[in-house]
Each structure stands twice: as C-alpha cells, then as structure tokens.
Amino acid sequence: GTLIKPGSKPPTTPVKLKKVSTFQEFESNTSDAWDLGDDDDELLAIAAENLNTEVVMETAHKVIQNHSKLQEQHKFQEEHLQEEKQVESAELSSVACGDNRLVKSVSEGHTSSSSEELRKLSWSGIPKRVRPIAWKLLSGYLPANVDRRESTLQRKRKEYFAFVEQYYDSRNDENHQDTYRQIHIDIPRMSPEVLRLQPKVTEIFERILFIWAIRHPASGYVQGINDLVTPFFIVFVCEYIEEEVVENFDVSSLPEEVLQNIEADSYWCMSKLLDGIQDNYTFAQPGIQKKVKMLEELVSRIDEQVHRHLDQHEVKYLQFAFRWMNNLLMREVPLRCTIRLWDTYQSEPEGFSHFHLYVCAAFLVRWRKEILEEKDFQELLIFLQNLPTVHWGNEEISVLLAEAYRLKFAFADAPNHYKK
Amino acid sequence: MQKHNQKEHLYKLLVIGDLGVGKTSIIKRYVHQNFSPHYRATIGVDFALKVLSWDAETVVRLQLWDIAGQERFGNMTRVYYREAMGAFIVFDVTRPATFEAVTKWKEDLDSKLVLPNGKPVPTVLLANKCDQGIDVLMNNGIKMDQFCKENGFVGWFETSAKENININEASRCLVKHIIASESDPVQSIEPDIIKPHLNSSKIVSCSACFKS
C-alpha cells in the first residue's frame, strides 16, 4: 500500500546523472557541484534538499560533516512517517524530501524513469522501513509497475516452492548428496551474529542454497554464497516485525506463510544478485581471479606507495582480496554495514561486480597508514585478514562509497589506468 | 630481547583437507588456545602465526596457511602451496569420505610442491574429532602406520581441537622432520648458521641457495 502521499512534486535533480563517457564530460556535467568549493554551508543546504548522488560524490571529508545533519533528517522523517500513519497529515516538510521521495518512488512507481529515480535516491542509503520493497525493486525481482507487483510476487513465490517440491527430495540422491552435505556443514557454522543458529533459519538457508545450486550446475554451491543469503533474509524479516534488534528475534514465531514469503523472496533476490557475478563461482572462479588482478592494477595507480609496500613484503593480493571478492566484503565488515553497502550496490549499474572493485580499492587504501607501519609479511597479512571494523557503521560506509565513486569516475573510462 | 646467539627458523606450513574437518579449529586451538564450534567456512586462505621455543638456542616461527576445504581453484592451491616447508593433511574421523579424500590431497600437494632437494615436503596426517568416539579407522580396519608409509606421511596423530588432544605433539613431530630434512647431507654444504628470518623473502633466498 501507499505509505505516503507527498503533497508536492519532488524537486528535480539539478544534475542528471546520465551515462557519461568521458571524465571531461562528467566533470563538466557536475561542474556546479565542484564549483561549490569550500563553501560548506551552501553544500549542506543543497544536501538537505537533494539527498542524491551529487552529495555522495563530494569528498569523503564532506560526507562526514554532513552525516550528523543527515542523521537528524532521517530521524525527522521517521517521526513524520509515524505521524502520517496516525494523523494523515497533509504534507511533509520540504526538508525531508530525499527519503520521502524514495518512499513515493517505491510506492507509486509506474515507469522506467521512476525506477531510475529510485536508484538515484537509494544510492545514499535506504531508510529501514522502505528497504524491503526498495531492494525487491532494485534487484529487478519486482516490476516497477505497481499494479503488477502483487501478482508477480504470488507467481514467483509459487514458482520457488514448485522448485522445492521438484528438487529438494533429491538432496540425498547420489548425484546431489555432495552438494547438500557441503551446504549442511556450512550453514550451522555460519557466524551466530544473526538468527542463523535457529533450526528454522538453518532449514530455510539450506533449502534456498540447495535449490539455487541445483538450478545453476555451472557453479553449484560454492563456499561464500551462503553468506549472500543473509542480508536479504534479515531485511525481509524486518518487513514483518516491529523489533528494532533483529538478532534475538525468534523466527519461528512468525506465521508459516510469512516465513515462506521471506524464503521465496530471499531466493529470488539472491538469484538476481548472483546472475550479475556468475563468473565468480564457475570453475576456477575466473571472475574473482580477474577482479583481484584488476584491484592490484588499480591500487598501483591510486596509491603506489601502498602497492610497493605490499610488493616489497611479498604480500600477494590474492592472499587477502580473494575473500573480499568471493564474499563481497561481508567477512570484512559487520552485517549492518553490508546491508548499507548493498543499498548502493543495487543502485549502481553492475554494483556487485564492477563498482565493488572500486569499493575494494578504496577499502584497502583506507588502511594505508596501518599498512605502511607494518614492516613484516606476517604482521601485514594478519592485519589485512583481520581489519578492525567491528565498530563500523553508516558513517564509515558512506565515506568508503564516496571515495569509491570518485575512483570510479577517475578510472572507469580510462581503462589504460588499470590495464596493462 | 633475543638471546645473543639464538637461532630462528621460519617455516611455512600448510593445513589442508576436506571442508568441515576442523582445519581452522586446529589452528585456533594451537595459536589462540581456544575452541568454538562455529568457525565460519574458510574462504581462500587464512593466515596465522605460532612462535615456538624449540630449544634453548632455537626459536621456530610457524606460518600456518589454513586453506579452504572446498577446492574450487584447481591451480590456485599451487599458488598457496608455494615455498611451504611442511604440511598437515586433516580428516574427520566421523566422516569416512574425508579420509578417502586424504590421498587426493596428498597427490595434489606432491604434484605441485617439492623441496629444493627434490623430495616431497614432510607431511603429517591428522585424524581429527577423535573426541567424538566414532572411529572410522577402527571400523575400516585400516592400519594407519602402514597407510602412512605407503602414502608418504612422516607420521599421524589422532587429534581433537575441542579437547586439545595431540595438536602440540603433531606440530613438534612435523617441525622435527622439517629440521631433519633441512640438515639433509645434500644440503649441509651451507654453514649451519641460520640467520633470523624476518619475512618470507628469506625463505626464498634460503631455499634457493640449496639449488646450486
């Protein structure tokens, strides 16, 4: 249903982020953004009006400065959303336009231009309450046309459970038992940070992964794919519960039908994600090998000192970045950060494949000081495999994404910068 | 801090075997003295360091390379194996299939890695989760000593990461064989002084000089 009916049309984005083919074109398109220079007040004023990519594109420093202000805005909007529900207040303050436009975009989309709008608005982070629907739209699981959504959901959910019916009994057959056993060993030992040790959740994860593996024989089940179910599952569970803290929520308290919906939705969204990074998981994982090479090349251009330092101490990128690619950084940052990261990945064209590379580069260089201080192979590798991100939240991810975005524009259209 | 004439060895050790046999648990127990039933599946390779006081004059630093059990990479294990001086191959005594995979891992290792003198790297076989009682070895009537001899293992141990059984012993056994293989007559042309190895590049130069 419609959550909000804004009284006025959202202001149009000042800079259209159409596909730019050169850095110059990008630069000229966004010249007004850069021209703001050091005038923080003006920038903040604009940020308050347009929560969009241009804000994020500003330097990491400015993102930090904006953060507290944005937090207030989010809070303000959340409050408004509550009021809306109860009082049916007529219109919303223009201050809250960014996220409210997102809510509108999610609930009233009809056209392809509205899904473009959704992408722009989602780039800088999606409010928790609209995230489930926004993710389903962004992943391409749900159609933009609001009238077709309910029927699509019903059809896809039915389709998924037909797969379960068709394949799941074969999990102990000779040709499938290896796959099932691997999944069965991996799921219970996933980190207990969320829900996963509950038998109900284990069952759901095993079914999702087994069905996906059987239907994608070119890759089958590859360790790491199991992690990719988690963000979808958690986000979709949140659609049905009021609790702020999901960790301790008893999943089996949800009605069976709701659990089935969550399961099917998680399956399809994960499938959509994996469609975009298939070669990461086919034999010999060529996608990952290629991306690790590209990361190395990219870092050598961005920060030669860090690159040389790693090289001098014989640290190979594959030794730490394989996992970054295979698990999309999920092992390197807390789950809440992954969820925030995926808001952006799903808003970016080729977010999980191409843009992820720039995020990884920004992530590595983020630790340059610590890296340069380590003077020994052992210490370097132990540091790189255990990066201190436990306390990370939205702020750190926003900074990381802003830097990645900058790198993408500086290097994306100049392939010679990272290809030999 | 270091005693004046103390020798220091640095060895790269591999820990390989099928998924879920307890490779990570063994390393965590050995290095951090703790255990959890919920170590997540290793992705790619995990790295750990253990420092041993071998004897009054010798410190041994062990680089432990915990390699993901789901071998997807084909040629990737070759990259991880490079310059290793010894290996543990682990199986789970409660799952016969993981024991059947032991020879597969051993062949993979020996085909991709040899010592500078052309011999296979010393490898110890670990029969892990021995605390869980169900003994594959007994059930299958396999004579482990004979199996090790036939397959080129320098020794084997029943281990439990959970109960901390035999892990230190297995490691000492492997290190002993590595040191012995280093002082192989063919190699002892080099003076018996080992300089402190501060990074892995030292292994290269050390190994390389045996080639001449």
XYZ file of C-alpha atoms in Angstrom:
632
model
C 0.000 0.000 0.000
C 0.951 3.601 -0.225
C 2.827 4.790 2.781
C 2.874 8.451 1.997
C 1.274 10.859 -0.365
C 3.532 13.858 -0.679
C 1.654 16.993 -1.477
C 4.114 18.339 -3.957
C 6.218 17.018 -6.744
C 9.817 16.439 -5.709
C 12.309 18.976 -6.937
C 14.122 17.783 -9.995
C 17.689 16.724 -9.605
C 19.923 19.564 -10.706
C 22.469 17.350 -12.381
C 21.231 14.456 -14.434
C 23.464 11.503 -13.935
C 23.079 10.157 -17.384
C 25.739 7.880 -18.730
C 28.856 9.875 -19.269
C 31.523 8.562 -21.487
C 34.495 10.627 -20.510
C 35.862 12.146 -17.403
C 35.693 15.554 -19.032
C 32.036 15.100 -19.733
C 31.468 14.013 -16.201
C 33.447 16.944 -14.925
C 31.509 19.433 -16.993
C 28.194 17.834 -16.078
C 28.960 18.185 -12.459
C 30.907 21.401 -12.618
C 28.402 23.214 -10.459
C 28.837 20.597 -7.777
C 32.585 21.035 -7.787
C 32.295 24.806 -8.014
C 30.817 24.856 -4.577
C 34.383 24.551 -3.432
C 34.822 25.009 0.252
C 31.517 26.624 0.917
C 30.240 24.056 3.351
C 27.114 25.888 4.337
C 25.911 26.081 0.809
C 26.785 22.458 0.276
C 24.872 21.447 3.340
C 21.897 23.427 2.179
C 21.960 21.592 -1.103
C 22.469 18.282 0.620
C 19.415 18.944 2.707
C 17.384 19.459 -0.411
C 18.778 16.742 -2.577
C 19.809 13.529 -0.946
C 21.311 12.193 -4.088
C 24.463 11.076 -5.740
C 25.921 14.525 -6.057
C 26.147 14.774 -2.319
C 27.843 11.442 -2.026
C 30.191 12.343 -4.787
C 31.632 15.157 -2.741
C 34.779 14.396 -0.919
C 34.838 11.949 1.931
C 35.522 14.747 4.342
C 32.321 16.480 3.493
C 30.354 13.303 3.822
C 31.465 13.070 7.409
C 30.436 16.626 8.030
C 27.058 16.017 6.506
C 26.496 12.871 8.410
C 25.171 14.242 11.659
C 22.876 16.555 9.803
C 21.553 13.700 7.704
C 21.013 11.620 10.789
C 18.765 14.313 12.191
C 16.899 14.382 8.919
C 16.337 10.651 8.931
C 15.048 10.835 12.468
C 12.798 13.674 11.485
C 11.458 11.710 8.563
C 10.883 8.600 10.607
C 8.851 10.651 13.046
C 6.880 12.066 10.199
C 6.193 8.643 8.821
C 4.763 7.638 12.161
C 2.578 10.724 12.282
C 1.439 10.117 8.744
C 0.127 6.745 9.710
C -1.911 8.032 12.563
C -2.910 11.571 11.754
C -2.940 11.583 7.985
C -1.158 14.865 7.995
C -1.453 16.682 4.734
C 2.039 17.408 3.645
C 5.593 16.874 4.581
C 8.223 19.417 5.205
C 10.428 20.012 2.244
C 13.429 19.333 4.459
C 12.660 15.641 4.370
C 12.344 15.459 0.638
C 15.125 12.971 -0.125
C 13.817 9.923 1.658
C 10.215 10.813 1.184
C 10.778 10.895 -2.491
C 12.195 7.453 -2.073
C 9.090 6.304 -0.290
C 6.995 7.835 -3.033
C 9.200 6.304 -5.673
C 8.776 2.889 -4.107
C 5.048 3.068 -3.711
C 3.966 4.852 -6.833
C 6.353 3.690 -9.478
C 4.920 3.070 -12.916
C 7.598 3.833 -15.391
C 11.207 3.219 -16.133
C 12.019 6.788 -15.241
C 10.690 6.167 -11.754
C 12.999 3.203 -11.294
C 15.843 5.453 -12.389
C 14.718 7.882 -9.732
C 14.629 5.076 -7.167
C 18.209 4.169 -7.986
C 19.389 7.707 -7.518
C 17.609 8.098 -4.237
C 18.709 4.737 -2.899
C 22.355 5.310 -3.629
C 22.969 7.197 -0.402
C 21.215 4.666 1.808
C 17.639 3.456 2.160
C 15.606 4.019 5.332
C 14.948 0.787 7.151
C 11.190 0.763 6.717
C 11.196 1.003 2.934
C 14.281 -1.134 2.429
C 12.453 -4.457 1.855
C 10.349 -3.113 -1.003
C 13.170 -0.965 -2.353
C 15.509 -3.954 -2.536
C 12.909 -6.062 -4.297
C 12.504 -3.321 -6.884
C 16.189 -2.534 -7.265
C 17.172 -6.172 -7.704
C 14.661 -6.465 -10.528
C 12.633 -9.047 -8.639
C 9.586 -6.806 -8.568
C 8.332 -4.858 -11.601
C 8.316 -1.064 -11.477
C 4.646 -1.078 -12.384
C 2.829 -1.074 -9.076
C -0.234 -2.832 -10.470
C 1.775 -5.871 -11.464
C 3.659 -6.284 -8.223
C 1.258 -8.378 -6.195
C 0.651 -10.850 -9.000
C 4.383 -11.109 -9.655
C 5.060 -11.855 -6.001
C 2.446 -14.561 -5.948
C 3.675 -16.130 -9.141
C 7.351 -16.111 -8.105
C 6.639 -17.475 -4.653
C 4.632 -20.284 -6.186
C 7.387 -20.945 -8.666
C 10.002 -21.201 -5.928
C 8.009 -23.695 -3.918
C 7.432 -25.715 -7.052
C 11.232 -25.967 -7.327
C 11.394 -27.086 -3.713
C 8.777 -29.708 -4.427
C 10.608 -30.839 -7.522
C 14.213 -30.888 -6.290
C 14.501 -30.907 -2.545
C 13.785 -34.583 -2.047
C 16.737 -35.370 -4.285
C 19.225 -33.877 -1.815
C 20.269 -37.315 -0.603
C 20.483 -38.834 -4.074
C 23.895 -39.940 -5.132
C 24.468 -37.125 -7.643
C 23.327 -34.358 -5.289
C 24.443 -35.520 -1.882
C 27.867 -33.878 -2.062
C 26.255 -30.523 -2.704
C 23.750 -30.974 0.080
C 26.387 -32.156 2.559
C 28.590 -29.159 1.901
C 25.685 -26.820 2.494
C 24.623 -28.805 5.524
C 28.099 -28.459 7.028
C 28.454 -24.764 6.261
C 25.105 -23.398 7.421
C 25.168 -24.371 11.100
C 28.651 -22.918 11.469
C 27.857 -19.563 9.959
C 28.561 -16.849 12.492
C 25.825 -16.614 15.100
C 25.684 -12.828 14.733
C 22.182 -13.178 13.373
C 19.420 -15.673 13.777
C 21.201 -18.376 11.961
C 21.547 -20.926 14.641
C 17.806 -21.243 14.948
C 16.777 -24.570 13.372
C 14.046 -22.859 11.386
C 16.543 -20.476 9.819
C 19.021 -23.252 9.101
C 16.317 -25.156 7.240
C 15.395 -22.152 5.139
C 19.004 -21.348 4.239
C 19.697 -24.942 3.288
C 16.680 -25.070 1.008
C 17.486 -21.767 -0.677
C 21.103 -22.740 -1.314
C 20.369 -26.273 -2.430
C 17.715 -25.169 -4.911
C 19.990 -22.457 -6.260
C 22.918 -24.878 -6.628
C 20.831 -27.496 -8.424
C 19.454 -24.920 -10.804
C 22.899 -23.482 -11.520
C 25.055 -26.505 -12.271
C 27.805 -24.405 -13.892
C 28.823 -23.239 -10.456
C 26.878 -25.320 -7.967
C 27.322 -24.478 -4.335
C 30.480 -22.503 -3.642
C 31.504 -21.577 -0.122
C 30.741 -17.928 0.407
C 27.461 -17.952 -1.490
C 25.846 -18.954 1.786
C 26.779 -15.558 3.226
C 24.959 -13.798 0.399
C 21.564 -15.057 1.550
C 21.870 -13.363 4.933
C 21.324 -9.679 4.075
C 18.202 -10.458 2.060
C 16.839 -12.731 4.729
C 17.402 -10.213 7.523
C 15.994 -7.296 5.554
C 12.913 -9.249 4.529
C 12.305 -10.499 8.061
C 12.284 -6.860 9.149
C 9.332 -6.280 6.866
C 7.171 -8.316 9.216
C 8.419 -7.391 12.649
C 8.430 -4.310 14.830
C 11.546 -5.112 16.857
C 14.495 -2.832 16.397
C 17.004 -5.521 17.293
C 16.666 -8.477 14.971
C 19.443 -10.588 16.475
C 17.346 -12.108 19.231
C 14.124 -12.391 17.324
C 12.562 -15.834 17.350
C 11.898 -16.545 13.694
C 9.623 -19.486 14.413
C 7.154 -17.070 15.990
C 6.300 -15.802 12.522
C 3.350 -17.452 10.746
C 4.338 -20.202 8.337
C 3.023 -18.275 5.352
C 5.118 -15.239 6.193
C 8.223 -17.390 6.526
C 7.539 -18.887 3.133
C 7.257 -15.453 1.593
C 10.562 -14.408 3.166
C 12.201 -17.590 1.915
C 10.985 -17.220 -1.663
C 11.798 -13.506 -1.814
C 15.301 -14.160 -0.449
C 15.843 -16.884 -3.015
C 14.863 -14.726 -5.968
C 16.770 -11.646 -4.885
C 19.871 -13.702 -4.206
C 19.484 -15.293 -7.644
C 19.303 -11.860 -9.235
C 22.445 -10.807 -7.422
C 24.299 -13.962 -8.437
C 23.235 -13.519 -12.066
C 25.458 -10.439 -12.109
C 28.537 -12.174 -10.689
C 28.209 -15.657 -12.111
C 31.799 -15.988 -13.227
C 32.904 -15.501 -9.619
C 31.673 -19.001 -8.878
C 32.130 -21.070 -12.001
C 35.039 -23.480 -12.285
C 38.363 -21.946 -11.204
C 36.458 -18.769 -10.298
C 37.689 -16.689 -13.242
C 35.674 -13.632 -12.208
C 37.492 -13.451 -8.920
C 40.913 -14.024 -10.426
C 40.255 -11.250 -12.910
C 38.980 -8.846 -10.269
C 41.878 -9.469 -7.920
C 44.236 -8.653 -10.799
C 42.259 -5.527 -11.590
C 42.343 -4.489 -7.947
C 46.108 -4.830 -7.920
C 46.438 -2.780 -11.049
C 44.057 -0.148 -9.748
C 45.802 0.191 -6.391
C 49.163 0.510 -8.103
C 47.738 3.610 -9.843
C 45.877 5.051 -6.890
C 48.478 4.586 -4.200
C 51.803 3.477 -5.476
C 53.364 3.595 -2.032
C 50.928 1.098 -0.558
C 51.244 -1.104 -3.617
C 55.042 -1.072 -3.434
C 54.986 -1.750 0.283
C 52.849 -4.864 -0.181
C 55.035 -5.965 -3.036
C 58.249 -5.458 -1.068
C 56.967 -7.674 1.700
C 55.772 -10.269 -0.768
C 52.135 -9.898 0.178
C 50.030 -11.060 -2.746
C 46.632 -9.502 -3.336
C 45.108 -12.925 -3.725
C 46.039 -13.727 -0.127
C 43.645 -11.164 1.273
C 41.435 -9.949 -1.584
C 40.174 -13.342 -2.710
C 37.758 -13.285 0.206
C 36.867 -9.646 -0.479
C 35.627 -10.665 -3.917
C 34.212 -14.071 -3.050
C 32.140 -12.742 -0.135
C 31.647 -9.166 -1.329
C 33.443 -7.782 1.748
C 30.856 -9.410 4.007
C 33.573 -11.050 6.069
C 35.410 -7.765 6.476
C 32.647 -5.514 7.834
C 29.716 -6.002 10.252
C 26.394 -7.116 8.776
C 24.762 -3.708 9.250
C 27.470 -2.243 7.021
C 26.932 -4.889 4.361
C 23.246 -4.035 4.276
C 24.042 -0.361 3.847
C 26.628 -1.216 1.193
C 24.045 -3.205 -0.734
C 21.682 -0.227 -0.864
C 24.299 1.346 -3.080
C 25.387 -1.792 -4.922
C 21.809 -2.364 -6.013
C 21.528 1.254 -7.128
C 24.703 1.164 -9.203
C 24.816 -0.394 -12.632
C 26.932 -3.541 -12.129
C 27.209 -2.672 -8.452
C 28.175 -6.128 -7.201
C 30.755 -6.675 -9.901
C 32.268 -3.520 -11.306
C 31.616 -0.942 -8.596
C 32.646 -3.429 -5.926
C 36.138 -3.324 -7.361
C 36.397 0.396 -6.619
C 34.989 -0.133 -3.155
C 37.681 -2.738 -2.531
C 40.368 -0.357 -3.755
C 39.055 2.416 -1.509
C 38.831 -0.082 1.344
C 42.460 -1.145 1.002
C 43.818 2.379 0.700
C 41.670 3.346 3.705
C 44.226 1.399 5.799
C 47.315 2.885 4.180
C 48.731 4.294 7.417
C 48.482 0.983 9.244
C 49.741 -0.936 6.231
C 52.803 1.248 5.855
C 53.585 0.846 9.550
C 53.722 -2.948 9.303
C 57.184 -3.981 8.294
C 56.824 -7.707 8.057
C 54.936 -10.200 5.894
C 53.324 -11.990 8.833
C 52.067 -8.863 10.508
C 50.806 -7.418 7.244
C 48.817 -10.464 6.323
C 47.374 -10.903 9.797
C 46.333 -7.255 9.735
C 44.799 -7.453 6.274
C 42.824 -10.558 7.170
C 41.543 -9.108 10.432
C 40.798 -5.466 9.713
C 39.460 -3.588 12.735
C 35.940 -2.735 11.525
C 33.822 -4.066 14.411
C 32.688 -0.581 15.352
C 31.906 0.451 11.766
C 28.553 1.942 10.853
C 26.888 4.034 8.169
C 29.391 6.827 8.502
C 32.395 4.708 7.580
C 30.499 3.070 4.720
C 29.393 6.442 3.338
C 32.970 7.651 3.320
C 34.101 4.449 1.643
C 31.396 4.685 -1.025
C 32.135 8.333 -1.702
C 35.775 7.504 -2.275
C 34.893 4.516 -4.449
C 32.606 6.698 -6.532
C 35.368 9.218 -7.020
C 37.765 6.483 -8.080
C 35.232 5.026 -10.464
C 34.916 8.294 -12.309
C 38.614 8.889 -12.312
C 39.403 5.419 -13.667
C 36.351 3.771 -15.150
C 36.556 5.404 -18.522
C 40.271 5.228 -18.712
C 40.855 1.504 -18.875
C 44.515 2.075 -19.556
C 44.759 3.167 -15.985
C 44.261 -0.361 -14.838
C 45.015 -2.495 -17.844
C 48.497 -3.190 -18.915
C 65.411 -9.154 23.937
C 66.665 -12.033 21.860
C 69.479 -14.073 23.281
C 72.659 -13.291 21.545
C 73.327 -16.487 19.670
C 69.759 -17.643 19.343
C 68.815 -19.168 16.034
C 65.489 -18.513 14.446
C 63.702 -20.649 11.895
C 60.713 -19.587 9.892
C 58.630 -22.303 8.287
C 55.573 -22.077 6.141
C 53.172 -24.901 6.956
C 50.044 -25.844 5.044
C 46.888 -27.152 6.638
C 44.727 -28.894 4.045
C 41.884 -31.383 3.847
C 38.184 -31.580 3.027
C 35.732 -28.967 4.200
C 34.479 -29.122 7.746
C 37.167 -31.494 9.023
C 38.372 -28.920 11.546
C 41.431 -27.264 9.967
C 40.555 -23.827 11.292
C 39.663 -25.220 14.710
C 43.020 -26.968 14.973
C 44.871 -23.771 14.125
C 42.795 -21.624 16.502
C 43.406 -24.129 19.275
C 47.122 -24.236 18.526
C 47.643 -20.497 18.162
C 44.984 -18.938 20.415
C 44.304 -21.809 22.835
C 40.565 -21.680 22.354
C 37.767 -23.503 20.581
C 34.409 -22.632 19.073
C 32.064 -24.945 17.181
C 31.181 -22.023 14.915
C 34.201 -21.049 12.916
C 32.842 -19.982 9.568
C 33.937 -21.740 6.430
C 37.371 -20.518 5.407
C 37.385 -18.586 2.155
C 40.590 -18.705 0.125
C 43.331 -18.876 2.712
C 43.573 -17.792 6.340
C 46.854 -16.974 7.846
C 48.159 -17.485 11.400
C 51.492 -17.357 13.184
C 52.785 -19.542 16.011
C 56.096 -18.984 17.769
C 57.730 -21.978 19.434
C 60.711 -22.115 21.755
C 62.186 -25.154 20.141
C 65.153 -25.500 22.456
C 67.483 -23.252 24.429
C 69.083 -21.863 21.282
C 66.298 -22.063 18.776
C 63.091 -20.208 18.151
C 60.759 -21.593 15.491
C 58.200 -19.354 13.849
C 55.456 -21.196 12.036
C 53.428 -19.544 9.324
C 50.229 -21.556 9.229
C 48.265 -21.428 5.969
C 44.735 -22.590 6.506
C 43.451 -23.407 3.039
C 39.740 -23.552 2.234
C 38.471 -27.118 2.100
C 36.297 -26.585 -0.918
C 38.943 -26.730 -3.548
C 37.467 -24.680 -6.328
C 40.564 -23.207 -7.652
C 42.305 -26.047 -9.364
C 45.554 -24.307 -9.972
C 45.056 -21.930 -7.054
C 46.343 -24.393 -4.494
C 49.594 -24.182 -6.431
C 49.830 -20.509 -5.500
C 49.087 -21.197 -1.865
C 51.474 -24.165 -1.649
C 54.460 -22.251 -2.933
C 57.520 -22.382 -0.677
C 55.840 -24.374 2.064
C 58.207 -26.480 4.157
C 55.675 -28.879 5.635
C 52.007 -29.782 5.713
C 49.220 -31.219 7.786
C 46.504 -33.129 5.988
C 43.395 -33.333 8.128
C 40.368 -35.613 8.011
C 37.335 -36.077 10.224
C 37.177 -39.495 11.906
C 33.391 -39.321 11.943
C 33.147 -38.952 8.144
C 34.790 -41.736 6.097
C 34.579 -39.692 2.885
C 37.028 -37.168 4.312
C 39.535 -39.947 4.867
C 39.086 -41.139 1.316
C 39.971 -37.609 0.208
C 43.301 -37.721 2.069
C 45.146 -39.408 -0.783
C 43.672 -36.884 -3.200
C 45.066 -34.018 -1.126
C 48.425 -35.739 -0.771
C 48.699 -36.253 -4.525
C 47.707 -32.652 -5.159
C 50.356 -31.487 -2.729
C 53.164 -33.681 -4.034
C 52.406 -32.860 -7.649
C 52.666 -29.126 -7.017
C 55.313 -28.844 -4.362
C 58.710 -30.393 -3.763
C 61.573 -29.391 -1.525
C 64.662 -27.877 -3.120
C 66.316 -31.299 -2.872
C 63.502 -32.788 -4.937
C 61.847 -34.663 -2.086
C 58.210 -34.236 -1.074
C 57.575 -31.895 1.852
C 57.239 -33.604 5.238
C 53.529 -34.188 5.859
C 51.709 -35.295 8.987
C 48.242 -36.834 8.879
C 45.707 -35.670 11.482
C 42.684 -37.805 12.383
C 40.615 -35.024 13.902
C 37.496 -35.012 16.093
C 38.778 -38.104 17.891
C 36.807 -36.958 20.935
C 33.622 -37.860 19.104
C 34.269 -41.550 19.587
C 33.166 -42.979 16.285
C 36.379 -44.255 14.900
C 36.493 -44.582 11.168
C 39.936 -46.071 11.363
C 38.925 -48.959 13.562
C 35.682 -49.506 11.679
C 37.514 -49.766 8.411
C 40.273 -51.835 9.919
C 42.849 -49.563 8.385
C 46.356 -49.898 9.650
C 47.348 -46.295 9.923
C 51.066 -46.824 10.227
C 51.036 -48.813 7.043
C 48.807 -46.277 5.317
C 51.254 -43.508 6.240
C 54.207 -45.467 4.987
C 52.540 -46.268 1.694
C 51.404 -42.715 1.156
C 54.492 -40.894 2.270
C 53.338 -39.348 5.542
C 56.031 -38.854 8.158
C 53.546 -39.564 10.945
C 49.943 -39.423 12.080
C 48.028 -38.344 15.171
C 44.533 -38.664 16.493
C 43.644 -35.094 17.375
C 40.858 -33.091 18.912
C 40.767 -29.325 18.632
C 37.845 -29.325 21.035
C 39.612 -31.270 23.781
C 43.101 -30.093 22.862
C 44.458 -33.551 22.170
C 47.761 -34.157 20.370
C 47.940 -30.877 18.473
C 51.187 -29.690 20.047
C 52.605 -33.187 19.650
C 51.700 -33.330 15.964
C 53.280 -29.963 15.372
C 56.513 -30.914 17.108
C 56.638 -34.060 15.016
C 56.296 -32.072 11.812
C 58.850 -29.442 12.822
C 61.306 -32.164 13.812
C 61.042 -33.680 10.349
C 61.395 -30.306 8.680
C 64.562 -29.559 10.616
C 65.861 -33.017 9.790
C 65.120 -32.531 6.106
C 66.911 -29.203 6.213
C 70.088 -30.775 7.550
C 69.975 -33.439 4.892
C 73.610 -34.224 3.918
C 72.997 -32.898 0.413
C 72.212 -29.529 1.813
C 74.751 -29.216 4.615
C 77.279 -27.613 2.301
C 75.820 -24.447 3.765
C 77.292 -23.466 7.127
C 74.925 -24.496 9.875
C 74.082 -20.960 10.878
C 70.568 -19.837 10.246
C 70.025 -16.135 10.309
C 66.773 -14.750 11.696
C 64.076 -14.828 9.073
C 62.036 -11.703 9.330
C 59.948 -12.158 6.279
C 59.089 -14.761 3.761
C 61.590 -13.492 1.233
C 64.235 -15.018 3.461
C 62.739 -18.393 2.792
C 63.272 -17.839 -0.879
C 66.892 -16.960 -0.564
C 67.410 -19.775 1.884
C 65.746 -22.360 -0.301
C 67.294 -21.012 -3.435
C 70.826 -21.434 -2.200
C 70.322 -25.162 -1.889
C 69.620 -25.365 -5.559
C 73.139 -24.551 -6.624
